[in-house]
mmCIF file of C-alpha atoms and ligand atoms in Angstrom:
data_model
loop_
_atom_site.group_PDB
_atom_site.id
_atom_site.type_symbol
_atom_site.label_atom_id
_atom_site.label_comp_id
_atom_site.label_asym_id
_atom_site.label_seq_id
_atom_site.Cartn_x
_atom_site.Cartn_y
_atom_site.Cartn_z
ATOM 1 C CA ALA F 160 0.000 0.000 0.000
ATOM 2 C CA LYS F 161 2.841 2.264 0.899
ATOM 3 C CA SER F 162 4.671 1.879 -2.435
ATOM 4 C CA GLN F 163 1.393 2.339 -4.285
ATOM 5 C CA GLY F 164 0.876 5.568 -2.436
ATOM 6 C CA ARG F 165 4.312 6.746 -3.378
ATOM 7 C CA ASN F 166 3.736 5.787 -6.977
ATOM 8 C CA ARG F 167 0.530 7.700 -7.110
ATOM 9 C CA PHE F 168 2.304 10.680 -5.659
ATOM 10 C CA ALA F 169 5.060 10.331 -8.252
ATOM 11 C CA VAL F 170 2.534 10.242 -11.089
ATOM 12 C CA TYR F 171 0.653 13.184 -9.667
ATOM 13 C CA HIS F 172 3.891 15.072 -9.254
ATOM 14 C CA GLU F 173 5.028 14.386 -12.833
ATOM 15 C CA LYS F 174 1.720 15.631 -14.143
ATOM 16 C CA MET F 175 1.908 18.777 -12.070
ATOM 17 C CA LYS F 176 5.385 19.455 -13.355
ATOM 18 C CA THR F 177 4.385 19.190 -17.023
ATOM 19 C CA ASN F 178 1.318 21.312 -16.324
ATOM 20 C CA ASN F 179 3.506 23.912 -14.690
ATOM 21 C CA ASN F 180 5.997 23.842 -17.553
ATOM 22 C CA GLU F 181 3.201 24.142 -20.074
ATOM 23 C CA GLN F 182 1.720 26.975 -18.038
ATOM 24 C CA LEU F 183 5.065 28.769 -17.855
ATOM 25 C CA LYS F 184 5.636 28.423 -21.604
ATOM 26 C CA LEU F 185 2.165 29.741 -22.329
ATOM 27 C CA GLU F 186 2.771 32.708 -20.031
ATOM 28 C CA ALA F 187 6.050 33.481 -21.754
ATOM 29 C CA ASP F 188 4.288 33.200 -25.122
ATOM 30 C CA LEU F 189 1.513 35.521 -23.993
ATOM 31 C CA HIS F 190 4.054 38.146 -22.957
ATOM 32 C CA LYS F 191 5.627 37.976 -26.418
ATOM 33 C CA ALA F 192 2.210 37.887 -28.101
ATOM 34 C CA VAL F 193 1.434 41.360 -26.832
ATOM 35 C CA LYS F 194 4.734 42.720 -28.192
ATOM 36 C CA ARG F 195 4.609 40.741 -31.441
ATOM 37 C CA LYS F 196 0.968 41.593 -32.060
ATOM 38 C CA GLU F 197 -0.134 37.986 -32.525
ATOM 39 C CA PHE F 198 -3.770 38.807 -31.802
ATOM 40 C CA HIS F 199 -6.518 39.518 -34.262
ATOM 41 C CA LEU F 200 -10.209 40.256 -34.027
ATOM 42 C CA VAL F 201 -13.191 38.461 -35.501
ATOM 43 C CA TYR F 202 -16.662 39.990 -35.688
ATOM 44 C CA GLN F 203 -20.082 38.422 -35.270
ATOM 45 C CA PRO F 204 -23.050 40.213 -36.883
ATOM 46 C CA GLN F 205 -26.044 41.320 -34.796
ATOM 47 C CA ILE F 206 -29.336 41.536 -36.663
ATOM 48 C CA ASN F 207 -32.219 43.849 -35.877
ATOM 49 C CA LEU F 208 -35.314 41.626 -36.018
ATOM 50 C CA ARG F 209 -37.622 44.491 -36.941
ATOM 51 C CA THR F 210 -35.600 45.844 -39.890
ATOM 52 C CA ASN F 211 -33.752 42.619 -40.745
ATOM 53 C CA ARG F 212 -30.541 44.597 -41.079
ATOM 54 C CA ILE F 213 -27.167 44.096 -39.509
ATOM 55 C CA GLU F 214 -26.858 46.996 -37.080
ATOM 56 C CA GLY F 215 -23.990 45.804 -34.922
ATOM 57 C CA VAL F 216 -21.071 43.421 -34.603
ATOM 58 C CA GLU F 217 -19.402 41.947 -31.540
ATOM 59 C CA ALA F 218 -15.596 42.000 -31.564
ATOM 60 C CA LEU F 219 -14.028 38.779 -30.261
ATOM 61 C CA ILE F 220 -10.296 38.369 -29.775
ATOM 62 C CA ARG F 221 -8.266 35.520 -31.278
ATOM 63 C CA TRP F 222 -4.716 34.407 -30.555
ATOM 64 C CA ASN F 223 -2.675 32.254 -32.901
ATOM 65 C CA ASN F 224 0.319 30.916 -31.054
ATOM 66 C CA ARG F 225 3.256 29.534 -33.081
ATOM 67 C CA ARG F 226 3.545 26.477 -30.882
ATOM 68 C CA LYS F 227 -0.029 25.721 -29.859
ATOM 69 C CA GLY F 228 -2.026 27.172 -32.730
ATOM 70 C CA ALA F 229 -5.326 28.848 -31.852
ATOM 71 C CA VAL F 230 -5.682 29.392 -28.103
ATOM 72 C CA PRO F 231 -9.324 30.163 -27.159
ATOM 73 C CA PRO F 232 -10.008 33.437 -25.317
ATOM 74 C CA GLY F 233 -11.654 31.442 -22.522
ATOM 75 C CA GLU F 234 -8.144 30.122 -21.866
ATOM 76 C CA PHE F 235 -5.821 33.076 -22.356
ATOM 77 C CA ILE F 236 -7.994 35.960 -21.096
ATOM 78 C CA PRO F 237 -7.950 34.606 -17.496
ATOM 79 C CA LEU F 238 -4.188 34.099 -17.884
ATOM 80 C CA ALA F 239 -3.777 37.668 -19.138
ATOM 81 C CA GLU F 240 -5.766 38.845 -16.113
ATOM 82 C CA ASP F 241 -3.446 36.946 -13.742
ATOM 83 C CA MET F 242 -0.353 38.298 -15.467
ATOM 84 C CA GLY F 243 -1.421 41.936 -15.436
ATOM 85 C CA LEU F 244 -1.650 41.996 -19.235
ATOM 86 C CA ILE F 245 -5.370 42.605 -19.554
ATOM 87 C CA VAL F 246 -5.049 46.397 -19.794
ATOM 88 C CA PRO F 247 -2.624 46.470 -22.766
ATOM 89 C CA ILE F 248 -4.576 43.700 -24.526
ATOM 90 C CA SER F 249 -7.924 45.446 -24.003
ATOM 91 C CA ASP F 250 -6.526 48.783 -25.163
ATOM 92 C CA TRP F 251 -5.226 47.025 -28.277
ATOM 93 C CA VAL F 252 -8.728 45.569 -28.881
ATOM 94 C CA LEU F 253 -10.388 48.990 -28.716
ATOM 95 C CA LYS F 254 -7.754 50.567 -30.994
ATOM 96 C CA GLN F 255 -8.172 47.765 -33.533
ATOM 97 C CA VAL F 256 -11.954 48.151 -33.377
ATOM 98 C CA CYS F 257 -11.519 51.884 -34.104
ATOM 99 C CA HIS F 258 -9.346 51.095 -37.150
ATOM 100 C CA ASP F 259 -11.839 48.531 -38.453
ATOM 101 C CA PHE F 260 -14.701 50.947 -37.801
ATOM 102 C CA LYS F 261 -12.991 53.493 -40.057
ATOM 103 C CA LYS F 262 -12.484 50.915 -42.783
ATOM 104 C CA LEU F 263 -16.158 49.898 -42.741
ATOM 105 C CA HIS F 264 -17.222 53.523 -42.541
ATOM 106 C CA ARG F 265 -15.282 54.257 -45.740
ATOM 107 C CA LEU F 266 -17.071 51.345 -47.425
ATOM 108 C CA GLY F 267 -20.428 52.902 -46.557
ATOM 109 C CA PHE F 268 -21.395 50.943 -43.439
ATOM 110 C CA GLN F 269 -21.795 54.084 -41.422
ATOM 111 C CA LYS F 270 -24.188 53.215 -38.649
ATOM 112 C CA LEU F 271 -22.636 50.006 -37.458
ATOM 113 C CA ARG F 272 -22.120 49.599 -33.691
ATOM 114 C CA PHE F 273 -19.138 47.661 -32.356
ATOM 115 C CA GLY F 274 -19.508 45.536 -29.211
ATOM 116 C CA VAL F 275 -16.336 45.359 -27.105
ATOM 117 C CA ASN F 276 -15.941 42.894 -24.213
ATOM 118 C CA VAL F 277 -14.393 44.275 -21.048
ATOM 119 C CA SER F 278 -12.805 42.240 -18.274
ATOM 120 C CA PRO F 279 -13.988 42.963 -14.698
ATOM 121 C CA LEU F 280 -10.361 43.537 -13.718
ATOM 122 C CA TYR F 281 -10.024 46.360 -16.228
ATOM 123 C CA PHE F 282 -13.405 47.868 -15.381
ATOM 124 C CA ARG F 283 -12.357 48.102 -11.706
ATOM 125 C CA GLU F 284 -9.194 50.046 -12.587
ATOM 126 C CA GLU F 285 -9.363 53.713 -11.665
ATOM 127 C CA GLN F 286 -8.429 54.860 -15.164
ATOM 128 C CA PHE F 287 -10.800 52.573 -17.109
ATOM 129 C CA ALA F 288 -13.314 55.165 -18.315
ATOM 130 C CA GLU F 289 -10.538 57.707 -19.009
ATOM 131 C CA ASN F 290 -8.643 55.196 -21.150
ATOM 132 C CA MET F 291 -11.697 54.269 -23.234
ATOM 133 C CA ILE F 292 -12.530 57.928 -23.799
ATOM 134 C CA GLN F 293 -8.924 58.794 -24.636
ATOM 135 C CA ILE F 294 -8.556 56.010 -27.205
ATOM 136 C CA THR F 295 -11.776 56.847 -29.076
ATOM 137 C CA GLU F 296 -10.935 60.560 -29.049
ATOM 138 C CA LYS F 297 -7.414 59.936 -30.340
ATOM 139 C CA GLU F 298 -8.802 57.678 -33.078
ATOM 140 C CA LYS F 299 -11.567 60.233 -33.777
ATOM 141 C CA ILE F 300 -14.364 57.676 -33.409
ATOM 142 C CA PRO F 301 -17.717 58.876 -31.998
ATOM 143 C CA ALA F 302 -18.187 56.830 -28.828
ATOM 144 C CA ARG F 303 -21.840 56.147 -29.652
ATOM 145 C CA PHE F 304 -20.616 53.489 -32.092
ATOM 146 C CA ILE F 305 -18.899 51.581 -29.285
ATOM 147 C CA ASP F 306 -20.981 49.224 -27.159
ATOM 148 C CA ILE F 307 -19.191 48.217 -23.968
ATOM 149 C CA GLU F 308 -20.140 44.686 -22.839
ATOM 150 C CA LEU F 309 -19.935 44.061 -19.087
ATOM 151 C CA THR F 310 -21.290 41.154 -17.046
ATOM 152 C CA GLU F 311 -23.578 41.554 -14.054
ATOM 153 C CA SER F 312 -20.817 40.438 -11.699
ATOM 154 C CA THR F 313 -18.559 43.143 -13.143
ATOM 155 C CA ILE F 314 -20.849 46.055 -12.343
ATOM 156 C CA MET F 315 -22.848 44.823 -9.328
ATOM 157 C CA PRO F 316 -20.173 44.933 -6.613
ATOM 158 C CA ASN F 317 -19.198 48.525 -5.749
ATOM 159 C CA ALA F 318 -22.389 49.737 -7.409
ATOM 160 C CA THR F 319 -21.761 53.399 -6.571
ATOM 161 C CA SER F 320 -18.363 53.466 -8.203
ATOM 162 C CA SER F 321 -19.649 51.419 -11.181
ATOM 163 C CA ILE F 322 -22.516 53.847 -11.745
ATOM 164 C CA HIS F 323 -20.089 56.759 -11.580
ATOM 165 C CA LYS F 324 -17.852 55.213 -14.259
ATOM 166 C CA LEU F 325 -20.774 54.245 -16.471
ATOM 167 C CA LEU F 326 -22.261 57.752 -16.276
ATOM 168 C CA GLN F 327 -18.888 59.212 -17.242
ATOM 169 C CA MET F 328 -18.839 56.941 -20.300
ATOM 170 C CA LYS F 329 -22.489 57.551 -21.186
ATOM 171 C CA LYS F 330 -21.788 61.280 -21.142
ATOM 172 C CA HIS F 331 -19.285 60.682 -23.948
ATOM 173 C CA GLY F 332 -21.841 58.628 -25.858
ATOM 174 C CA PHE F 333 -20.731 55.036 -25.196
ATOM 175 C CA LYS F 334 -23.449 52.372 -25.242
ATOM 176 C CA ILE F 335 -23.464 49.946 -22.321
ATOM 177 C CA SER F 336 -24.628 46.323 -22.503
ATOM 178 C CA VAL F 337 -24.963 43.671 -19.835
ATOM 179 C CA ASP F 338 -23.399 40.449 -21.151
ATOM 180 C CA ASP F 339 -24.497 36.911 -20.177
ATOM 181 C CA PHE F 340 -27.619 38.351 -18.589
ATOM 182 C CA GLY F 341 -29.621 35.994 -16.390
ATOM 183 C CA THR F 342 -26.665 34.029 -15.051
ATOM 184 C CA GLY F 343 -25.994 36.511 -12.241
ATOM 185 C CA TYR F 344 -28.105 37.226 -9.226
ATOM 186 C CA SER F 345 -29.356 40.739 -9.830
ATOM 187 C CA SER F 346 -32.978 41.760 -9.710
ATOM 188 C CA LEU F 347 -34.167 43.938 -12.543
ATOM 189 C CA SER F 348 -35.229 46.696 -10.175
ATOM 190 C CA TYR F 349 -31.647 46.852 -8.902
ATOM 191 C CA LEU F 350 -30.397 46.888 -12.477
ATOM 192 C CA ASN F 351 -32.524 49.971 -13.069
ATOM 193 C CA ARG F 352 -30.044 52.019 -11.007
ATOM 194 C CA PHE F 353 -27.377 51.536 -13.696
ATOM 195 C CA PRO F 354 -27.316 53.629 -16.872
ATOM 196 C CA LEU F 355 -27.650 50.752 -19.378
ATOM 197 C CA ASP F 356 -28.786 50.395 -22.975
ATOM 198 C CA THR F 357 -28.998 46.677 -23.685
ATOM 199 C CA LEU F 358 -29.313 43.288 -22.028
ATOM 200 C CA LYS F 359 -27.730 40.326 -23.773
ATOM 201 C CA ILE F 360 -29.652 37.189 -22.836
ATOM 202 C CA ASP F 361 -27.185 34.441 -22.003
ATOM 203 C CA GLN F 362 -26.707 31.661 -24.560
ATOM 204 C CA SER F 363 -27.700 28.964 -22.080
ATOM 205 C CA PHE F 364 -31.305 30.248 -22.015
ATOM 206 C CA VAL F 365 -31.447 30.686 -25.780
ATOM 207 C CA LYS F 366 -30.132 27.126 -26.317
ATOM 208 C CA SER F 367 -33.002 25.609 -24.370
ATOM 209 C CA ILE F 368 -35.799 27.703 -25.900
ATOM 210 C CA CYS F 369 -38.608 25.320 -26.918
ATOM 211 C CA LYS F 370 -36.777 22.476 -25.144
ATOM 212 C CA PHE F 371 -37.527 23.430 -21.571
ATOM 213 C CA ASP F 372 -40.655 25.466 -20.874
ATOM 214 C CA GLU F 373 -39.016 26.994 -17.852
ATOM 215 C CA ASP F 374 -36.140 28.483 -19.850
ATOM 216 C CA SER F 375 -38.500 29.738 -22.541
ATOM 217 C CA SER F 376 -40.456 31.598 -19.844
ATOM 218 C CA ILE F 377 -37.242 33.090 -18.480
ATOM 219 C CA VAL F 378 -36.421 34.472 -21.918
ATOM 220 C CA GLU F 379 -39.957 35.798 -22.251
ATOM 221 C CA ALA F 380 -39.786 37.438 -18.810
ATOM 222 C CA ILE F 381 -36.389 39.042 -19.473
ATOM 223 C CA ILE F 382 -37.654 40.585 -22.726
ATOM 224 C CA THR F 383 -40.868 41.913 -21.162
ATOM 225 C CA MET F 384 -39.132 43.381 -18.125
ATOM 226 C CA ALA F 385 -36.219 44.816 -20.107
ATOM 227 C CA HIS F 386 -38.659 46.624 -22.369
ATOM 228 C CA SER F 387 -40.561 48.008 -19.402
ATOM 229 C CA LEU F 388 -37.209 49.481 -18.258
ATOM 230 C CA HIS F 389 -36.657 50.882 -21.791
ATOM 231 C CA LEU F 390 -33.731 48.570 -22.441
ATOM 232 C CA LYS F 391 -33.059 46.774 -25.725
ATOM 233 C CA VAL F 392 -32.557 43.016 -25.763
ATOM 234 C CA ILE F 393 -30.052 40.930 -27.727
ATOM 235 C CA ALA F 394 -30.343 37.146 -27.753
ATOM 236 C CA GLU F 395 -26.991 35.483 -28.328
ATOM 237 C CA GLY F 396 -26.188 31.927 -29.344
ATOM 238 C CA VAL F 397 -29.144 31.664 -31.756
ATOM 239 C CA GLU F 398 -28.548 28.443 -33.681
ATOM 240 C CA ASN F 399 -31.858 27.422 -35.257
ATOM 241 C CA GLU F 400 -35.110 28.612 -36.738
ATOM 242 C CA LYS F 401 -37.221 27.500 -33.773
ATOM 243 C CA GLN F 402 -35.282 29.794 -31.459
ATOM 244 C CA LEU F 403 -35.496 32.618 -33.978
ATOM 245 C CA ASP F 404 -39.270 32.263 -34.386
ATOM 246 C CA PHE F 405 -39.766 32.295 -30.625
ATOM 247 C CA LEU F 406 -37.587 35.403 -30.246
ATOM 248 C CA LYS F 407 -39.458 37.179 -33.033
ATOM 249 C CA LYS F 408 -42.794 36.331 -31.425
ATOM 250 C CA GLU F 409 -41.541 37.704 -28.100
ATOM 251 C CA LYS F 410 -40.339 40.932 -29.743
ATOM 252 C CA CYS F 411 -36.664 40.471 -28.968
ATOM 253 C CA ASP F 412 -34.795 43.393 -30.571
ATOM 254 C CA PHE F 413 -31.557 41.807 -31.842
ATOM 255 C CA VAL F 414 -30.186 38.340 -32.499
ATOM 256 C CA GLN F 415 -26.687 36.997 -32.854
ATOM 257 C CA GLY F 416 -25.505 33.408 -33.371
ATOM 258 C CA TYR F 417 -24.250 30.624 -35.627
ATOM 259 C CA TYR F 418 -27.659 30.455 -37.353
ATOM 260 C CA PHE F 419 -26.676 33.703 -39.084
ATOM 261 C CA SER F 420 -22.897 33.674 -38.931
ATOM 262 C CA LYS F 421 -19.877 32.610 -36.940
ATOM 263 C CA PRO F 422 -17.538 35.412 -35.861
ATOM 264 C CA LEU F 423 -15.654 36.434 -39.034
ATOM 265 C CA PRO F 424 -12.355 38.136 -39.885
ATOM 266 C CA LEU F 425 -12.971 41.665 -41.196
ATOM 267 C CA ASP F 426 -12.698 40.821 -44.910
ATOM 268 C CA ASP F 427 -15.139 37.914 -44.607
ATOM 269 C CA LEU F 428 -17.456 40.152 -42.594
ATOM 270 C CA ILE F 429 -17.493 42.654 -45.447
ATOM 271 C CA ASP F 430 -18.398 39.867 -47.920
ATOM 272 C CA PHE F 431 -21.111 38.705 -45.542
ATOM 273 C CA PHE F 432 -22.578 42.228 -45.410
ATOM 274 C CA TYR F 433 -22.805 42.502 -49.182
ATOM 275 C CA LYS F 434 -24.477 39.068 -49.475
ATOM 276 C CA TRP F 435 -26.862 39.854 -46.628
ATOM 277 C CA GLU F 436 -27.897 43.189 -48.130
ATOM 278 C CA ALA F 437 -28.414 41.597 -51.560
ATOM 279 C CA GLU F 438 -30.562 38.823 -50.138
ATOM 280 C CA TRP F 439 -32.695 40.667 -47.601
ATOM 281 C CA ILE F 440 -33.014 44.267 -48.698
ATOM 282 C CA LYS F 441 -35.017 44.357 -51.887
HETATM 283 P P1 LIG R 946 -18.953 36.135 -24.773
HETATM 284 O O1 LIG R 946 -18.670 37.583 -24.694
HETATM 285 O O2 LIG R 946 -20.185 35.649 -24.091
HETATM 286 O O3 LIG R 946 -18.945 35.784 -26.317
HETATM 287 C C1 LIG R 946 -19.828 34.886 -26.948
HETATM 288 C C2 LIG R 946 -19.132 33.583 -27.287
HETATM 289 O O4 LIG R 946 -20.070 32.696 -27.887
HETATM 290 C C3 LIG R 946 -18.013 33.723 -28.313
HETATM 291 O O5 LIG R 946 -17.015 32.745 -27.992
HETATM 292 C C4 LIG R 946 -18.710 33.368 -29.623
HETATM 293 O O6 LIG R 946 -17.814 32.904 -30.619
HETATM 294 C C5 LIG R 946 -19.630 32.272 -29.160
HETATM 295 N N1 LIG R 946 -20.833 32.138 -29.992
HETATM 296 C C6 LIG R 946 -21.453 33.044 -30.769
HETATM 297 N N2 LIG R 946 -22.550 32.546 -31.362
HETATM 298 C C7 LIG R 946 -22.671 31.267 -30.927
HETATM 299 C C8 LIG R 946 -23.629 30.216 -31.168
HETATM 300 O O7 LIG R 946 -24.605 30.349 -31.909
HETATM 301 N N3 LIG R 946 -23.401 29.036 -30.520
HETATM 302 C C9 LIG R 946 -22.337 28.839 -29.684
HETATM 303 N N4 LIG R 946 -22.193 27.659 -29.102
HETATM 304 N N5 LIG R 946 -21.419 29.818 -29.431
HETATM 305 C C10 LIG R 946 -21.588 31.012 -30.042
HETATM 306 P P2 LIG R 946 -15.463 33.138 -27.964
HETATM 307 O O8 LIG R 946 -15.144 34.033 -29.118
HETATM 308 O O9 LIG R 946 -14.698 31.868 -27.808
HETATM 309 O O10 LIG R 946 -15.320 33.997 -26.650
HETATM 310 C C11 LIG R 946 -15.474 33.438 -25.380
HETATM 311 C C12 LIG R 946 -15.442 34.496 -24.310
HETATM 312 O O11 LIG R 946 -14.139 35.090 -24.224
HETATM 313 C C13 LIG R 946 -16.404 35.647 -24.555
HETATM 314 O O12 LIG R 946 -17.704 35.295 -24.169
HETATM 315 C C14 LIG R 946 -15.779 36.730 -23.704
HETATM 316 O O13 LIG R 946 -16.164 36.585 -22.366
HETATM 317 C C15 LIG R 946 -14.293 36.433 -23.837
HETATM 318 N N6 LIG R 946 -13.717 37.355 -24.835
HETATM 319 C C16 LIG R 946 -13.674 37.242 -26.186
HETATM 320 N N7 LIG R 946 -13.062 38.315 -26.749
HETATM 321 C C17 LIG R 946 -12.714 39.145 -25.722
HETATM 322 C C18 LIG R 946 -12.049 40.417 -25.647
HETATM 323 O O14 LIG R 946 -11.682 41.053 -26.652
HETATM 324 N N8 LIG R 946 -11.852 40.929 -24.385
HETATM 325 C C19 LIG R 946 -12.272 40.272 -23.258
HETATM 326 N N9 LIG R 946 -12.041 40.853 -22.068
HETATM 327 N N10 LIG R 946 -12.910 39.087 -23.301
HETATM 328 C C20 LIG R 946 -13.121 38.518 -24.518
HETATM 329 CA CA1 LIG R 947 -19.810 39.395 -25.074
HETATM 330 CA CA1 LIG R 948 -22.179 36.478 -23.704
HETATM 331 CA CA1 LIG R 949 -45.016 37.155 -24.186
#
């Protein structure tokens, strides 16, 4: 029994060591990635269900590592947060969004809004609002085209300071969305204290529309209550026609998901726009 125990420890230890080595390599790579600009953005279209037009896109970061290939943001964003790299990466995202905005603007897509995800760690930084304002001003982009996506758990703690920051940003024109809505613990009346524009219904509820009555009623309730608070609603993770029909019936404002398009590199997004306009706008 004793030797078995030692063996198990040895195996466990070996595994930990490789995990640590792998972790260390990835951290070193991430440091270089920031300097070498190994990131790029992809964009997922958001469709207005009333007009059937693409009125927004969500920017999602991608990292192609030489050694490991594509590393998903769910993996490297938490790492970047731990390593204190989230501020430079997020600033890069907003700058890139501003550049891509200008490119699309020149092509005639002049009303498009750009959703930008923000880490709670960055939002809590003193200089967060200042930085966002500074970048858009330097790039000469009207802030009303930028939609800042924050989760409930990002804005709920320290509500007073959150509200202060959000008001500062709203004053400059930024749009504010609550991401993954419904997974947190906030009541809608509490939410009403925050200066918000849009709720994004979490994918998990959208996935089980028409599968579980309970989840369908949650979606229905979120839409009704959001509208009574004069907030717009985006459903994300829409993958099939059943979900779409339900969301249309419930007067959801915007949809986003694989049913329409995966997140696309800018050039593919432009192609998608032209095809979409040709097909739907007649
Ligand atoms: P999120 O903000 O909730 O983004 C939505 C995720 O769902 C994206 O995954 C998107 O590709 C995926 N998705 C979109 N439509 C569908 C669908 O119909 N079905 C399914 N199954 N998935 C769909 P992605 O790009 O891997 O991003 C994961 C998370 O990483 C994001 O969740 C966000 O929290 C974070 N993230 C991505 N880009 C950034 C960024 O630039 N900054 C920060 N701070 N976080 C980011
Ligand atoms: Ca998001
Ligand atoms: Ca989300
Ligand atoms: Ca209803």
